[in-house]
Amino acid sequence: MKKDTLLGHAGRDPARQHGIVNPPVYHASTVTFPTVAALEAASKAPLEGTYYGRYGTPTQFAFEDAVAQLEGASHAFAVPSGMAAIAAALTGLLQAGDHVLVTDSVYFPTRKLCDGRLKGWGIETTYYDPMIGAGIADLIRANTKVVFTEAPGSLTFEVQDIPAIAAAARAAGVLVVMDNTWSAGLYCQPFDHGVDISVQAATKYIVGHSDAMLGTVAVRDAALYERLKLAATGLGFHAAPDDCYL
């Protein structure tokens, strides 16, 4: 399916909405269940349906499905901003004693997160030349868990050799996170190039009108989705249904 066609269909299921193309805005905190047994079953699998407002409503689910389809991801979820997406990915993957490699051309607030909060949690960051390519292998340590990339670089616009970086990282058992904001999921398919997690500041191009704050996290497989989504909801990250509808 061409991207132009996909943009008109992604995340929409008129058959479930009485034939209406766009899903409505569902505002919700509490979700009721017909029996205690149903509640207990839902609590054991909160990502498999509507469980509690913080985990999402059909409005958020529709937006998340659209993002996953556009990026070619297994799953995606929404958070309140691009920085929330970056924070959800990094804090969901790293813990005290870990090491992360971050491109030196990184978005400045991401650098502040690494040099401030992550450092305070005992996570070490090394910044690398964005044009390093396969040479990233020389910087990977035994405790390196993540390589963070941007293509293009958010400020200086270098285009990193993502396939080479991803191949080196995968050989060492290291996950690759890519900030894919510039492409909006349309002009770069990170999962085709070996990336494990794609984050976006959806505030920029996906929202497009400077009237909402949103971030997205798209992942390669269901296991990563569960790991990061539960980390994000545990930190209280929640994208408003009105913003997702926009």
PDB file of N, CA and C in Angstrom, residues 174-234:
ATOM      1  N   VAL A 174      23.449  -5.209  21.782  1.00  0.00           N
ATOM      2  CA  VAL A 174      23.077  -3.865  22.238  1.00  0.00           C
ATOM      3  C   VAL A 174      21.883  -3.375  21.426  1.00  0.00           C
ATOM      4  N   LEU A 175      20.931  -2.728  22.092  1.00  0.00           N
ATOM      5  CA  LEU A 175      19.741  -2.212  21.425  1.00  0.00           C
ATOM      6  C   LEU A 175      20.013  -0.843  20.807  1.00  0.00           C
ATOM      7  N   VAL A 176      19.345  -0.564  19.687  1.00  0.00           N
ATOM      8  CA  VAL A 176      19.495   0.713  18.993  1.00  0.00           C
ATOM      9  C   VAL A 176      18.185   1.489  19.070  1.00  0.00           C
ATOM     10  N   VAL A 177      18.289   2.709  19.593  1.00  0.00           N
ATOM     11  CA  VAL A 177      17.155   3.630  19.647  1.00  0.00           C
ATOM     12  C   VAL A 177      17.427   4.743  18.642  1.00  0.00           C
ATOM     13  N   MET A 178      16.427   5.101  17.853  1.00  0.00           N
ATOM     14  CA  MET A 178      16.597   6.172  16.865  1.00  0.00           C
ATOM     15  C   MET A 178      15.543   7.244  17.066  1.00  0.00           C
ATOM     16  N   ASP A 179      15.989   8.501  17.096  1.00  0.00           N
ATOM     17  CA  ASP A 179      15.063   9.629  17.064  1.00  0.00           C
ATOM     18  C   ASP A 179      14.706   9.864  15.603  1.00  0.00           C
ATOM     19  N   ASN A 180      13.465   9.554  15.259  1.00  0.00           N
ATOM     20  CA  ASN A 180      13.004   9.586  13.867  1.00  0.00           C
ATOM     21  C   ASN A 180      12.076  10.765  13.603  1.00  0.00           C
ATOM     22  N   THR A 181      12.209  11.818  14.411  1.00  0.00           N
ATOM     23  CA  THR A 181      11.284  12.947  14.321  1.00  0.00           C
ATOM     24  C   THR A 181      11.301  13.613  12.959  1.00  0.00           C
ATOM     25  N   TRP A 182      12.479  13.797  12.378  1.00  0.00           N
ATOM     26  CA  TRP A 182      12.562  14.526  11.117  1.00  0.00           C
ATOM     27  C   TRP A 182      11.764  13.852  10.005  1.00  0.00           C
ATOM     28  N   SER A 183      11.675  12.544  10.007  1.00  0.00           N
ATOM     29  CA  SER A 183      10.986  11.861   8.904  1.00  0.00           C
ATOM     30  C   SER A 183       9.499  11.695   9.145  1.00  0.00           C
ATOM     31  N   ALA A 184       9.061  11.909  10.394  1.00  0.00           N
ATOM     32  CA  ALA A 184       7.655  11.715  10.773  1.00  0.00           C
ATOM     33  C   ALA A 184       7.165  10.297  10.483  1.00  0.00           C
ATOM     34  N   GLY A 185       8.093   9.358  10.355  1.00  0.00           N
ATOM     35  CA  GLY A 185       7.711   7.986  10.060  1.00  0.00           C
ATOM     36  C   GLY A 185       7.375   7.742   8.607  1.00  0.00           C
ATOM     37  N   LEU A 186       7.465   8.776   7.788  1.00  0.00           N
ATOM     38  CA  LEU A 186       7.111   8.653   6.371  1.00  0.00           C
ATOM     39  C   LEU A 186       8.332   8.435   5.486  1.00  0.00           C
ATOM     40  N   TYR A 187       9.407   9.149   5.761  1.00  0.00           N
ATOM     41  CA  TYR A 187      10.542   9.179   4.842  1.00  0.00           C
ATOM     42  C   TYR A 187      11.714   8.315   5.294  1.00  0.00           C
ATOM     43  N   CYS A 188      11.601   7.729   6.464  1.00  0.00           N
ATOM     44  CA  CYS A 188      12.606   6.770   6.918  1.00  0.00           C
ATOM     45  C   CYS A 188      11.896   5.659   7.666  1.00  0.00           C
ATOM     46  N   GLN A 189      12.179   4.433   7.300  1.00  0.00           N
ATOM     47  CA  GLN A 189      11.620   3.262   7.967  1.00  0.00           C
ATOM     48  C   GLN A 189      12.728   2.624   8.806  1.00  0.00           C
ATOM     49  N   PRO A 190      12.885   3.050  10.055  1.00  0.00           N
ATOM     50  CA  PRO A 190      14.049   2.632  10.845  1.00  0.00           C
ATOM     51  C   PRO A 190      14.155   1.130  11.066  1.00  0.00           C
ATOM     52  N   PHE A 191      13.019   0.444  11.102  1.00  0.00           N
ATOM     53  CA  PHE A 191      13.070  -0.999  11.370  1.00  0.00           C
ATOM     54  C   PHE A 191      13.607  -1.782  10.175  1.00  0.00           C
ATOM     55  N   ASP A 192      13.579  -1.165   9.000  1.00  0.00           N
ATOM     56  CA  ASP A 192      14.197  -1.788   7.826  1.00  0.00           C
ATOM     57  C   ASP A 192      15.721  -1.700   7.882  1.00  0.00           C
ATOM     58  N   HIS A 193      16.234  -0.866   8.777  1.00  0.00           N
ATOM     59  CA  HIS A 193      17.676  -0.636   8.867  1.00  0.00           C
ATOM     60  C   HIS A 193      18.275  -1.174  10.163  1.00  0.00           C
ATOM     61  N   GLY A 194      17.516  -1.999  10.883  1.00  0.00           N
ATOM     62  CA  GLY A 194      18.063  -2.654  12.060  1.00  0.00           C
ATOM     63  C   GLY A 194      17.799  -1.985  13.386  1.00  0.00           C
ATOM     64  N   VAL A 195      17.019  -0.913  13.387  1.00  0.00           N
ATOM     65  CA  VAL A 195      16.702  -0.202  14.631  1.00  0.00           C
ATOM     66  C   VAL A 195      15.718  -1.025  15.462  1.00  0.00           C
ATOM     67  N   ASP A 196      15.836  -0.930  16.780  1.00  0.00           N
ATOM     68  CA  ASP A 196      14.943  -1.656  17.687  1.00  0.00           C
ATOM     69  C   ASP A 196      13.802  -0.796  18.207  1.00  0.00           C
ATOM     70  N   ILE A 197      14.077   0.482  18.472  1.00  0.00           N
ATOM     71  CA  ILE A 197      13.072   1.401  19.008  1.00  0.00           C
ATOM     72  C   ILE A 197      13.179   2.721  18.260  1.00  0.00           C
ATOM     73  N   SER A 198      12.053   3.244  17.798  1.00  0.00           N
ATOM     74  CA  SER A 198      12.003   4.545  17.139  1.00  0.00           C
ATOM     75  C   SER A 198      11.171   5.491  17.990  1.00  0.00           C
ATOM     76  N   VAL A 199      11.732   6.658  18.292  1.00  0.00           N
ATOM     77  CA  VAL A 199      10.986   7.660  19.054  1.00  0.00           C
ATOM     78  C   VAL A 199      10.770   8.885  18.178  1.00  0.00           C
ATOM     79  N   GLN A 200       9.659   9.561  18.425  1.00  0.00           N
ATOM     80  CA  GLN A 200       9.370  10.788  17.695  1.00  0.00           C
ATOM     81  C   GLN A 200       8.799  11.842  18.628  1.00  0.00           C
ATOM     82  N   ALA A 201       9.153  13.089  18.350  1.00  0.00           N
ATOM     83  CA  ALA A 201       8.411  14.209  18.913  1.00  0.00           C
ATOM     84  C   ALA A 201       7.261  14.462  17.951  1.00  0.00           C
ATOM     85  N   ALA A 202       6.144  13.788  18.193  1.00  0.00           N
ATOM     86  CA  ALA A 202       4.991  13.924  17.300  1.00  0.00           C
ATOM     87  C   ALA A 202       4.445  15.344  17.307  1.00  0.00           C
ATOM     88  N   THR A 203       4.829  16.120  18.312  1.00  0.00           N
ATOM     89  CA  THR A 203       4.500  17.543  18.380  1.00  0.00           C
ATOM     90  C   THR A 203       4.854  18.246  17.078  1.00  0.00           C
ATOM     91  N   LYS A 204       5.941  17.819  16.442  1.00  0.00           N
ATOM     92  CA  LYS A 204       6.462  18.529  15.278  1.00  0.00           C
ATOM     93  C   LYS A 204       5.614  18.274  14.032  1.00  0.00           C
ATOM     94  N   TYR A 205       5.891  17.189  13.311  1.00  0.00           N
ATOM     95  CA  TYR A 205       5.259  16.983  12.011  1.00  0.00           C
ATOM     96  C   TYR A 205       3.953  16.209  12.087  1.00  0.00           C
ATOM     97  N   ILE A 206       3.841  15.245  12.981  1.00  0.00           N
ATOM     98  CA  ILE A 206       2.600  14.466  13.043  1.00  0.00           C
ATOM     99  C   ILE A 206       1.441  15.350  13.474  1.00  0.00           C
ATOM    100  N   VAL A 207       1.636  16.139  14.534  1.00  0.00           N
ATOM    101  CA  VAL A 207       0.591  17.088  14.947  1.00  0.00           C
ATOM    102  C   VAL A 207       0.493  18.202  13.913  1.00  0.00           C
ATOM    103  N   GLY A 208       1.606  18.846  13.634  1.00  0.00           N
ATOM    104  CA  GLY A 208       1.690  19.735  12.488  1.00  0.00           C
ATOM    105  C   GLY A 208       1.159  21.139  12.634  1.00  0.00           C
ATOM    106  N   HIS A 209       0.333  21.405  13.644  1.00  0.00           N
ATOM    107  CA  HIS A 209      -0.320  22.715  13.706  1.00  0.00           C
ATOM    108  C   HIS A 209       0.038  23.505  14.954  1.00  0.00           C
ATOM    109  N   SER A 210       1.039  23.054  15.696  1.00  0.00           N
ATOM    110  CA  SER A 210       1.477  23.736  16.915  1.00  0.00           C
ATOM    111  C   SER A 210       0.332  23.913  17.909  1.00  0.00           C
ATOM    112  N   ASP A 211      -0.525  22.870  18.006  1.00  0.00           N
ATOM    113  CA  ASP A 211      -1.660  22.975  18.921  1.00  0.00           C
ATOM    114  C   ASP A 211      -1.770  21.785  19.869  1.00  0.00           C
ATOM    115  N   ALA A 212      -0.739  20.927  19.911  1.00  0.00           N
ATOM    116  CA  ALA A 212      -0.770  19.787  20.830  1.00  0.00           C
ATOM    117  C   ALA A 212       0.653  19.307  21.066  1.00  0.00           C
ATOM    118  N   MET A 213       0.854  18.678  22.218  1.00  0.00           N
ATOM    119  CA  MET A 213       2.136  18.069  22.567  1.00  0.00           C
ATOM    120  C   MET A 213       1.961  16.558  22.569  1.00  0.00           C
ATOM    121  N   LEU A 214       2.827  15.857  21.837  1.00  0.00           N
ATOM    122  CA  LEU A 214       2.740  14.395  21.761  1.00  0.00           C
ATOM    123  C   LEU A 214       4.113  13.801  21.474  1.00  0.00           C
ATOM    124  N   GLY A 215       4.319  12.601  21.949  1.00  0.00           N
ATOM    125  CA  GLY A 215       5.486  11.822  21.582  1.00  0.00           C
ATOM    126  C   GLY A 215       5.054  10.406  21.275  1.00  0.00           C
ATOM    127  N   THR A 216       5.870   9.691  20.518  1.00  0.00           N
ATOM    128  CA  THR A 216       5.550   8.292  20.208  1.00  0.00           C
ATOM    129  C   THR A 216       6.787   7.421  20.392  1.00  0.00           C
ATOM    130  N   VAL A 217       6.540   6.185  20.786  1.00  0.00           N
ATOM    131  CA  VAL A 217       7.582   5.167  20.889  1.00  0.00           C
ATOM    132  C   VAL A 217       7.104   3.970  20.077  1.00  0.00           C
ATOM    133  N   ALA A 218       7.833   3.636  19.019  1.00  0.00           N
ATOM    134  CA  ALA A 218       7.502   2.475  18.188  1.00  0.00           C
ATOM    135  C   ALA A 218       8.596   1.427  18.377  1.00  0.00           C
ATOM    136  N   VAL A 219       8.213   0.161  18.385  1.00  0.00           N
ATOM    137  CA  VAL A 219       9.167  -0.894  18.744  1.00  0.00           C
ATOM    138  C   VAL A 219       9.140  -2.048  17.741  1.00  0.00           C
ATOM    139  N   ARG A 220      10.235  -2.793  17.770  1.00  0.00           N
ATOM    140  CA  ARG A 220      10.428  -3.903  16.829  1.00  0.00           C
ATOM    141  C   ARG A 220       9.558  -5.106  17.133  1.00  0.00           C
ATOM    142  N   ASP A 221       9.343  -5.407  18.428  1.00  0.00           N
ATOM    143  CA  ASP A 221       8.614  -6.629  18.755  1.00  0.00           C
ATOM    144  C   ASP A 221       7.762  -6.456  20.006  1.00  0.00           C
ATOM    145  N   ALA A 222       6.930  -7.446  20.267  1.00  0.00           N
ATOM    146  CA  ALA A 222       5.971  -7.369  21.364  1.00  0.00           C
ATOM    147  C   ALA A 222       6.652  -7.324  22.725  1.00  0.00           C
ATOM    148  N   ALA A 223       7.778  -8.011  22.871  1.00  0.00           N
ATOM    149  CA  ALA A 223       8.473  -8.029  24.159  1.00  0.00           C
ATOM    150  C   ALA A 223       8.982  -6.640  24.524  1.00  0.00           C
ATOM    151  N   LEU A 224       9.555  -5.927  23.557  1.00  0.00           N
ATOM    152  CA  LEU A 224      10.015  -4.565  23.814  1.00  0.00           C
ATOM    153  C   LEU A 224       8.845  -3.643  24.104  1.00  0.00           C
ATOM    154  N   TYR A 225       7.741  -3.851  23.389  1.00  0.00           N
ATOM    155  CA  TYR A 225       6.549  -3.038  23.637  1.00  0.00           C
ATOM    156  C   TYR A 225       6.093  -3.182  25.080  1.00  0.00           C
ATOM    157  N   GLU A 226       5.966  -4.399  25.549  1.00  0.00           N
ATOM    158  CA  GLU A 226       5.507  -4.616  26.924  1.00  0.00           C
ATOM    159  C   GLU A 226       6.473  -3.988  27.925  1.00  0.00           C
ATOM    160  N   ARG A 227       7.748  -4.179  27.696  1.00  0.00           N
ATOM    161  CA  ARG A 227       8.759  -3.638  28.616  1.00  0.00           C
ATOM    162  C   ARG A 227       8.677  -2.114  28.702  1.00  0.00           C
ATOM    163  N   LEU A 228       8.609  -1.444  27.550  1.00  0.00           N
ATOM    164  CA  LEU A 228       8.640   0.014  27.540  1.00  0.00           C
ATOM    165  C   LEU A 228       7.295   0.635  27.877  1.00  0.00           C
ATOM    166  N   LYS A 229       6.218   0.033  27.415  1.00  0.00           N
ATOM    167  CA  LYS A 229       4.892   0.564  27.733  1.00  0.00           C
ATOM    168  C   LYS A 229       4.628   0.503  29.232  1.00  0.00           C
ATOM    169  N   LEU A 230       4.967  -0.602  29.871  1.00  0.00           N
ATOM    170  CA  LEU A 230       4.767  -0.716  31.317  1.00  0.00           C
ATOM    171  C   LEU A 230       5.672   0.256  32.065  1.00  0.00           C
ATOM    172  N   ALA A 231       6.885   0.474  31.557  1.00  0.00           N
ATOM    173  CA  ALA A 231       7.772   1.460  32.180  1.00  0.00           C
ATOM    174  C   ALA A 231       7.178   2.859  32.064  1.00  0.00           C
ATOM    175  N   ALA A 232       6.632   3.183  30.897  1.00  0.00           N
ATOM    176  CA  ALA A 232       6.060   4.513  30.683  1.00  0.00           C
ATOM    177  C   ALA A 232       4.828   4.749  31.549  1.00  0.00           C
ATOM    178  N   THR A 233       3.927   3.775  31.598  1.00  0.00           N
ATOM    179  CA  THR A 233       2.730   3.952  32.427  1.00  0.00           C
ATOM    180  C   THR A 233       3.099   3.972  33.903  1.00  0.00           C
ATOM    181  N   GLY A 234       4.137   3.225  34.272  1.00  0.00           N
ATOM    182  CA  GLY A 234       4.589   3.239  35.655  1.00  0.00           C
ATOM    183  C   GLY A 234       5.133   4.587  36.077  1.00  0.00           C
TER     184      GLY A 234
END
